[in-house]
CSV table of C-alpha atoms and ligand atoms in Angstrom, one decimal:
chain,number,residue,atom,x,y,z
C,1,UNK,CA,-104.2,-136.1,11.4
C,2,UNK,CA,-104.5,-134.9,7.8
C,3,UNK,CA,-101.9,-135.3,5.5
C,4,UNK,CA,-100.6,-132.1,3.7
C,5,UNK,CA,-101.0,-131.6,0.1
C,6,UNK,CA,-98.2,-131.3,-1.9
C,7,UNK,CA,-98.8,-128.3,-3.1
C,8,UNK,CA,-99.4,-126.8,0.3
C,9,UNK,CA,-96.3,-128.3,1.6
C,10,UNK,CA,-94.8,-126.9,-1.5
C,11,UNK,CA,-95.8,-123.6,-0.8
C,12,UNK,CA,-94.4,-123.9,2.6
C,13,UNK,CA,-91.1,-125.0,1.9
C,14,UNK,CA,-90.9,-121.6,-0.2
C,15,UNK,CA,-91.9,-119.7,2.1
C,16,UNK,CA,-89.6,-120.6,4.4
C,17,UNK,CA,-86.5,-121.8,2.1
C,18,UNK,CA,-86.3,-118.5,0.1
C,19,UNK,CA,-85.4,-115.8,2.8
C,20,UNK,CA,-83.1,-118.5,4.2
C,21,UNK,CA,-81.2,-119.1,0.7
C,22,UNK,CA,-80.8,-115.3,0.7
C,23,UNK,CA,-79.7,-115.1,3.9
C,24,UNK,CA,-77.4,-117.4,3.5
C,25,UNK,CA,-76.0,-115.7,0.3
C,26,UNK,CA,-76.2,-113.1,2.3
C,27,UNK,CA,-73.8,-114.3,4.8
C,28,UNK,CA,-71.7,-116.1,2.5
C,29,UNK,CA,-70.9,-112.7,0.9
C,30,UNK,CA,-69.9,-110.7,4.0
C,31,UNK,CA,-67.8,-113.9,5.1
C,32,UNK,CA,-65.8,-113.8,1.7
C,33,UNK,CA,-65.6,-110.2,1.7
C,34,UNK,CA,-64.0,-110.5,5.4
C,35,UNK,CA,-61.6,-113.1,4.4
C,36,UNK,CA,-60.5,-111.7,1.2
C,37,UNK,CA,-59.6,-108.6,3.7
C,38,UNK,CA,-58.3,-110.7,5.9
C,39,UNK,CA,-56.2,-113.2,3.5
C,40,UNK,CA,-54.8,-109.9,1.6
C,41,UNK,CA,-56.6,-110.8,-1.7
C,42,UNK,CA,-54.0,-110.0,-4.1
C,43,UNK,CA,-51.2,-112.5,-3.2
C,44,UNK,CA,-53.8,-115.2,-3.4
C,45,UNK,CA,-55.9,-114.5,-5.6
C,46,UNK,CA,-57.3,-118.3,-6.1
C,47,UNK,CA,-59.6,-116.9,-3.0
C,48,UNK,CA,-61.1,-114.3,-4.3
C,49,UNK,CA,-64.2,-113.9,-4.8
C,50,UNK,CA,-64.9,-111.2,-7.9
C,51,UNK,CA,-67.5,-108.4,-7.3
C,52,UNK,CA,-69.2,-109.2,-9.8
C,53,UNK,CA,-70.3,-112.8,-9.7
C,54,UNK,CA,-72.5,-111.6,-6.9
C,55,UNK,CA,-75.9,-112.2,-7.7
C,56,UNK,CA,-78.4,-109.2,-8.6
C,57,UNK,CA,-81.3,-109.7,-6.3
C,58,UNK,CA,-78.9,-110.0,-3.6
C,59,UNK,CA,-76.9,-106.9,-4.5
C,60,UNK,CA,-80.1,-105.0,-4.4
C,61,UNK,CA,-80.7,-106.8,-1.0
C,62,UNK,CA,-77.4,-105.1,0.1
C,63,UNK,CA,-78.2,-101.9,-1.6
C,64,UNK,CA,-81.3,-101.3,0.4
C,65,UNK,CA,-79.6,-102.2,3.7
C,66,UNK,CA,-77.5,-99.2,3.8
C,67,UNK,CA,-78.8,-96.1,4.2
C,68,UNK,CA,-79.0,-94.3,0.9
C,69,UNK,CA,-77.8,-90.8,2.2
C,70,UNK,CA,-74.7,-92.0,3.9
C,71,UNK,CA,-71.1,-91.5,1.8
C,72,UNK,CA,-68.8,-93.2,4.3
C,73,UNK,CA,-67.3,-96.2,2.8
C,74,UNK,CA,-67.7,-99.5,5.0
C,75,UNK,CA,-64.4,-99.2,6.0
C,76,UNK,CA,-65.6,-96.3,8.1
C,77,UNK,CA,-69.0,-98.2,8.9
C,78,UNK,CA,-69.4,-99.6,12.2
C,79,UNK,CA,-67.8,-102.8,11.0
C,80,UNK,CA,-65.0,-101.7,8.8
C,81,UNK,CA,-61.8,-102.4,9.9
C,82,UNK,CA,-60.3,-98.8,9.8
C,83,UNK,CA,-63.0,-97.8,11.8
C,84,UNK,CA,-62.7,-100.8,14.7
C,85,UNK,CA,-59.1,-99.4,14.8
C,86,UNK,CA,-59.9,-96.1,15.5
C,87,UNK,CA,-62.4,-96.3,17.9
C,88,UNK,CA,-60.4,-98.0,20.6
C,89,UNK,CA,-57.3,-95.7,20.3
C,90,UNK,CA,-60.1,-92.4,20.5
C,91,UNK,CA,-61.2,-94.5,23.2
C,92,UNK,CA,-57.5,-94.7,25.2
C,93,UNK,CA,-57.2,-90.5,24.8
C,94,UNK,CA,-59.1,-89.9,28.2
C,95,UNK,CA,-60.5,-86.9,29.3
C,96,UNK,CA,-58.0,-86.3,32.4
C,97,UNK,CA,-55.3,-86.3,29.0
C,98,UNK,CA,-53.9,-89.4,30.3
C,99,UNK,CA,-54.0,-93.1,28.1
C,100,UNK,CA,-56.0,-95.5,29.0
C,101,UNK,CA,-54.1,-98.8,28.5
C,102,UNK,CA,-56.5,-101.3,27.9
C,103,UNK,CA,-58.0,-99.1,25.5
C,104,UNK,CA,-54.6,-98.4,23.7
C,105,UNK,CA,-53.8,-102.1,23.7
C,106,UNK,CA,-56.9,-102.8,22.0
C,107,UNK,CA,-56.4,-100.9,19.2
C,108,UNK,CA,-52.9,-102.1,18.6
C,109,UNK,CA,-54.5,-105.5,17.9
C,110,UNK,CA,-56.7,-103.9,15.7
C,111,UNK,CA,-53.9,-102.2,14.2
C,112,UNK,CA,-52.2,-105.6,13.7
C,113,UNK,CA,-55.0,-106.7,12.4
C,114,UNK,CA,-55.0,-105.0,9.8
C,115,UNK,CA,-51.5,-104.6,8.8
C,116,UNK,CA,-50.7,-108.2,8.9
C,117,UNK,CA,-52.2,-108.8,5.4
C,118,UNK,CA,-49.8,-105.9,4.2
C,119,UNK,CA,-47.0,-108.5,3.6
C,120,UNK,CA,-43.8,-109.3,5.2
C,121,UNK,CA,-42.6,-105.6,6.5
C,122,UNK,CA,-45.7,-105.5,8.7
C,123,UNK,CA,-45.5,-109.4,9.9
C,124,UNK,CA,-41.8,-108.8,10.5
C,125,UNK,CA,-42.5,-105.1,12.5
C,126,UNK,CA,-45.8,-106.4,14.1
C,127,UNK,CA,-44.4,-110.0,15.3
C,128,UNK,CA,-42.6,-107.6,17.6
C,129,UNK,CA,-45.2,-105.7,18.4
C,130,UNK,CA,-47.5,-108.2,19.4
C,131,UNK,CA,-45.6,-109.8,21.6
C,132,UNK,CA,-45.1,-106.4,23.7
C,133,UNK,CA,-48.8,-105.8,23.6
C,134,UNK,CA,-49.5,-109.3,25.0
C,135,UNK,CA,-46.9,-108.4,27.6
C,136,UNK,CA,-48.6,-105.2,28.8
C,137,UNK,CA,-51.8,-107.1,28.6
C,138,UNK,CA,-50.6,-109.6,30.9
C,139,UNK,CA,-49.5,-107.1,33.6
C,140,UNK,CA,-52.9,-104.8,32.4
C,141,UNK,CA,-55.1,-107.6,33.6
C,142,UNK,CA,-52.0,-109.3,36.3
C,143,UNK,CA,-52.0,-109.1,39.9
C,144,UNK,CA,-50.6,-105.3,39.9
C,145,UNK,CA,-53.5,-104.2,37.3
C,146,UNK,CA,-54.3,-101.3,40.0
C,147,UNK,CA,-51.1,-99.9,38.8
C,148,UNK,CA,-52.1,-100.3,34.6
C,149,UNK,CA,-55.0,-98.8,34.1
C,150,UNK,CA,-53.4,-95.6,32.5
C,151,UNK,CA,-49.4,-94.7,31.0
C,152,UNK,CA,-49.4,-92.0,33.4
C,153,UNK,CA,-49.9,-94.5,36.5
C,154,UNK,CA,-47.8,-97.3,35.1
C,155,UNK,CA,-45.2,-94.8,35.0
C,156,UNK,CA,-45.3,-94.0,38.3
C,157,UNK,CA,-45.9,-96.8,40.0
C,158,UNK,CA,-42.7,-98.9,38.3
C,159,UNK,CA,-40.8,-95.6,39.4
C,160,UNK,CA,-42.1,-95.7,42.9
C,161,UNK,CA,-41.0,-99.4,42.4
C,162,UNK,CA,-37.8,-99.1,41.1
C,163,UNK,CA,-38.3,-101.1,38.4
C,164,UNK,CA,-37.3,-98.5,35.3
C,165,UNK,CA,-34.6,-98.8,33.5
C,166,UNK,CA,-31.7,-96.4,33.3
C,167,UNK,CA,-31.5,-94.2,30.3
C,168,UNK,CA,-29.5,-95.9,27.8
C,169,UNK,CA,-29.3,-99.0,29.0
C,170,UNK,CA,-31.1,-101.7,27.7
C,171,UNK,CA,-31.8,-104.7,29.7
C,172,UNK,CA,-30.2,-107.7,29.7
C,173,UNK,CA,-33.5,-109.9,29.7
C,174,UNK,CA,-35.8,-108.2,26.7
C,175,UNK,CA,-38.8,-110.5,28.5
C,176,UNK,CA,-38.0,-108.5,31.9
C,177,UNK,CA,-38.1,-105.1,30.4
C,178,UNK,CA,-40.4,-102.6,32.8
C,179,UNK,CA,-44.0,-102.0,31.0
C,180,UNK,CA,-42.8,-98.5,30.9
C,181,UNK,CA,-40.1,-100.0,28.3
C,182,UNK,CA,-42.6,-102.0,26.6
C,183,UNK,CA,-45.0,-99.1,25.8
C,184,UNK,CA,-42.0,-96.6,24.5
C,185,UNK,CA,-41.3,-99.3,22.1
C,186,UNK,CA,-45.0,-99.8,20.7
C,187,UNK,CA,-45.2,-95.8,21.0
C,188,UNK,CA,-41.8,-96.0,18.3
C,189,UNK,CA,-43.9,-98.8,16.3
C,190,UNK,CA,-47.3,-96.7,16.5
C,191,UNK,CA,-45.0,-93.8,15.0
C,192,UNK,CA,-43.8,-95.5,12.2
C,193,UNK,CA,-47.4,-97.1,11.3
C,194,UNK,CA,-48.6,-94.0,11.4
C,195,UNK,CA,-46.2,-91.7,9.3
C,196,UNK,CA,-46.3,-94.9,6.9
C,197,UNK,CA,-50.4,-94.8,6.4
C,198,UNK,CA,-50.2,-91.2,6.1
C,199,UNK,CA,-47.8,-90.9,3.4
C,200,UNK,CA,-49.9,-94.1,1.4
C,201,UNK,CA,-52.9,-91.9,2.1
C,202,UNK,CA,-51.4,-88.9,0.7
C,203,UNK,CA,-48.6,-89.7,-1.5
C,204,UNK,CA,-49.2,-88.1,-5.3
C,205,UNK,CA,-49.4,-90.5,-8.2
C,206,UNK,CA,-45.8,-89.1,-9.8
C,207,UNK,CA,-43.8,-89.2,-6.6
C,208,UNK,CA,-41.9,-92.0,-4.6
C,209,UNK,CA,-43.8,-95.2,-4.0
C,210,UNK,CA,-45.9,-96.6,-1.0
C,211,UNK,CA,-42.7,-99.1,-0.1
C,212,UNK,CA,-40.1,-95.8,-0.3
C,213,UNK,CA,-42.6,-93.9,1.3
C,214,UNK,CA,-42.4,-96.3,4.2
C,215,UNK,CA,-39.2,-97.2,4.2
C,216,UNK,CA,-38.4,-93.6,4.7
C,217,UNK,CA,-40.8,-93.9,7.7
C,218,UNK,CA,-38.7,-96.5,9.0
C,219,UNK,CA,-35.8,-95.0,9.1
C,220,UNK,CA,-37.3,-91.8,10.7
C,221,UNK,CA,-39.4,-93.9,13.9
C,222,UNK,CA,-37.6,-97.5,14.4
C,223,UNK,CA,-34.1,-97.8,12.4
C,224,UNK,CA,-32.5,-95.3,14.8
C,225,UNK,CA,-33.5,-97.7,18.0
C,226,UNK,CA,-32.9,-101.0,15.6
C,227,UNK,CA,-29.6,-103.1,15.2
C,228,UNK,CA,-27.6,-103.4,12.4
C,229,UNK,CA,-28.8,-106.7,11.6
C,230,UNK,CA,-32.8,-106.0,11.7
C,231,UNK,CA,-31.8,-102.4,9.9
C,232,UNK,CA,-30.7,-104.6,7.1
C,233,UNK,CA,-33.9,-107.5,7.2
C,234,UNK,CA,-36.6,-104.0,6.8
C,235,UNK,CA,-34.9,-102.8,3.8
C,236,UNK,CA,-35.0,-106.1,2.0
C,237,UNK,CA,-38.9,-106.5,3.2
C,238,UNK,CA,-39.4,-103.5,2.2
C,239,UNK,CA,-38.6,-104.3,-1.6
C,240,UNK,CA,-41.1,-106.1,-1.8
C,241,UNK,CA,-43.9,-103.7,-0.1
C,242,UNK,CA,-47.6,-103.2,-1.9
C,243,UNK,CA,-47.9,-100.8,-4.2
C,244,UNK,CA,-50.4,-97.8,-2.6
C,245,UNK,CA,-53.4,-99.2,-4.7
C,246,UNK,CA,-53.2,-102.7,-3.4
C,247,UNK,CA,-52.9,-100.8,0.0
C,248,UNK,CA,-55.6,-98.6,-0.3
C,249,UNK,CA,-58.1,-101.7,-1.4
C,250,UNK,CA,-57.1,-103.4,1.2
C,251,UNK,CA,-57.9,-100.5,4.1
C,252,UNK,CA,-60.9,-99.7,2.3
C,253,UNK,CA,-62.3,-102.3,0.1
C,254,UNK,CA,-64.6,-101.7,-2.4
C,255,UNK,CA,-64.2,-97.8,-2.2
C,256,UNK,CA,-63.3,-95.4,-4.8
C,257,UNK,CA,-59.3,-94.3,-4.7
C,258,UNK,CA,-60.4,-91.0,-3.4
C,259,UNK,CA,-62.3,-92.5,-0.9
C,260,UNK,CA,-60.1,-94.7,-0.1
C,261,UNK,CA,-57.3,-92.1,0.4
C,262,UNK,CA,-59.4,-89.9,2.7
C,263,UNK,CA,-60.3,-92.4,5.1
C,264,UNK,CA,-56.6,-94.0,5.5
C,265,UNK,CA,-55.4,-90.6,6.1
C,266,UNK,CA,-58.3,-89.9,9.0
C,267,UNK,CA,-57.4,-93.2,10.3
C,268,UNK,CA,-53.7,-91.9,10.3
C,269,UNK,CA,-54.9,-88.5,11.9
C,270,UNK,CA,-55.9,-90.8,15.1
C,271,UNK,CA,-52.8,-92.7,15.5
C,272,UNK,CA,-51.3,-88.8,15.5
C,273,UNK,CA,-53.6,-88.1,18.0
C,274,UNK,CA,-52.6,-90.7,20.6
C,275,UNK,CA,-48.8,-90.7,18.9
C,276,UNK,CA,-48.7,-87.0,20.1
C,277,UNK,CA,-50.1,-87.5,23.5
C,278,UNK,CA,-48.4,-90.3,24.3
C,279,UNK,CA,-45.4,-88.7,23.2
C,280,UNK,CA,-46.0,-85.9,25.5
C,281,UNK,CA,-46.5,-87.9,28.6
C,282,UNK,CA,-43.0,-90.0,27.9
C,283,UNK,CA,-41.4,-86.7,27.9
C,284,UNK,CA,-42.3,-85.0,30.8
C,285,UNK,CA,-41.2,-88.6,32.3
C,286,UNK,CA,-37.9,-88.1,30.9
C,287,UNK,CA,-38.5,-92.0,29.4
C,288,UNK,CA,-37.5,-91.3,25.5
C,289,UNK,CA,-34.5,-91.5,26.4
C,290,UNK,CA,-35.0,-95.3,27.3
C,291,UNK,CA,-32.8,-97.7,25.1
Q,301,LIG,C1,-49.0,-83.7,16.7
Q,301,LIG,O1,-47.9,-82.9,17.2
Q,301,LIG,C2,-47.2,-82.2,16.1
Q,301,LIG,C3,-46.0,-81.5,16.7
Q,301,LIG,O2,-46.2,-81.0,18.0
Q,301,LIG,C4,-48.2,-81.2,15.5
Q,301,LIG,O3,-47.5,-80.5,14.4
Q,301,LIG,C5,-49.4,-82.0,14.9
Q,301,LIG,O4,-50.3,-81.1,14.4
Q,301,LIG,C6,-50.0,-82.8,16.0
Q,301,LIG,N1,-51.0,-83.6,15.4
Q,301,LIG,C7,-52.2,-83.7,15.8
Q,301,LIG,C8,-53.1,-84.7,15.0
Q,301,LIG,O5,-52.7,-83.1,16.7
């Protein structure tokens, strides 16, 4: 058994240490660009890691990886986080124009996802709506899950069950509320997210900001159905709301405003989508009228 040279073994551990330094660069870059998204870079900035301290080679590296024709900004890619939003919710609009549940569950916690770094408003409206969608879930994948596949059989199987609600009436147990219940909230919740990203998306530099904007939303979609008492906890998170260009970099990092603005407002035009069908199917149930 020979004994390497040094300078073979040298030339060895180059060969084999140098893609694996810049793969792991690599990875270290996509993992801090992930959880400065995810952390909501601005309010802790200590985390951040700037652009620019990214080394060259490995900027090229990155360059070459994406396909130099396409425009979409990664939040659109296959990985961005508008994008993992939307594809679940397209996902739920079925062809026979019903919901799919599963489907529409999954993009709420996508939807979470990605408000939760939007500060307190969001944690405060999405606490509440993730507890409803892990309540659907459960009875999605529970012993009934014949009856959950779709909004239009849930409805009619807790009818056929007797287990709606009357109009009006809310129940006495919030935990015991019918799935029917559940989902007219998150439909109330998917309203307000929805008028709230489209107004950020569009809103023009010299008119009300992103916070007023939403706040506005608010009271169109959820104050009507809130009490007093939360009415009064929004409008003091809501003082202290993002401004839109600390919005828009965190839906689409890295993007130009323009860019930025186009692909919050397509990600808005999908919650419309299922907002409007949803909507649709409640009414012909008669179940807005649900307290
Ligand atoms: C949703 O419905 C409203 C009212 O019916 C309509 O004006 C709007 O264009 C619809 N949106 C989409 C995305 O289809």
């Amino acid at each position: 058994m020979g004994v390497a040279l040094p300078s073979q073994v040298r030339r060895r551990w180059f060969r084999h240490t140098i893609p694996l330094v810049i793969l792991m660069l690599l990875l270290f870059y996509l993992c801090a660009r992930s959880l400065r998204t995810l952390s909501g870079c601005g309010s802790e900035a200590q985390y951040c890691i700037p652009e620019g301290l990214l080394p060259l080679q490995i900027q090229q590296q990155l360059g070459t990886l994406q396909a130099p024709e396409r425009e979409e900004p990664q939040c659109l890619g296959p990985q961005g986080m508008l994008s993992r939003m939307m594809r679940p919710f397209r996902a739920s609009l079925n062809p026979e124009g019903d919901v799919e549940l599963s489907r529409y569950l999954a993009g709420w916690r996508e939807l979470i996802r990605f408000l939760t770094p939007f500060g307190s408003i969001f944690v405060f409206a999405t606490r509440e709506a993730f507890a409803k969608v892990t309540d659907l879930e459960v009875r999605v994948h529970g012993p009934d899950a014949a009856h959950y596949t779709s909004l239009s059989g849930m409805v009619a199987w807790e009818q056929r069950a007797g287990m709606l609600e009357r109009p009006g009436i809310a129940p006495q147990d919030s935990a015991k509320s019918s799935g029917s219940r559940t989902m007219l909230l998150l439909h109330r919740a998917l309203r307000w997210s929805q008028l709230c990203l489209h107004r950020v998306a569009t809103g023009s530099l010299g008119g009300p900001d992103a916070g007023e904007q939403c706040n506005d939303a608010y009271n169109t979609a959820l104050a009507p159905h809130h009490p007093w008492l939360v009415r009064q906890a929004a409008r003091l998170a809501f003082l202290s709301f993002p401004a839109r260009g600390r919005l828009l970099e965190l839906a689409c990092p890295g993007a130009r405003e323009a860019e930025a603005r186009a692909s919050l407002a397509r990600a808005a035009g999908t919650l419309e989508d299922v907002y409007n069908r949803t909507q649709v199917l409640l009414a012909e149930r008669g179940l807005l009228q649900l307290a």
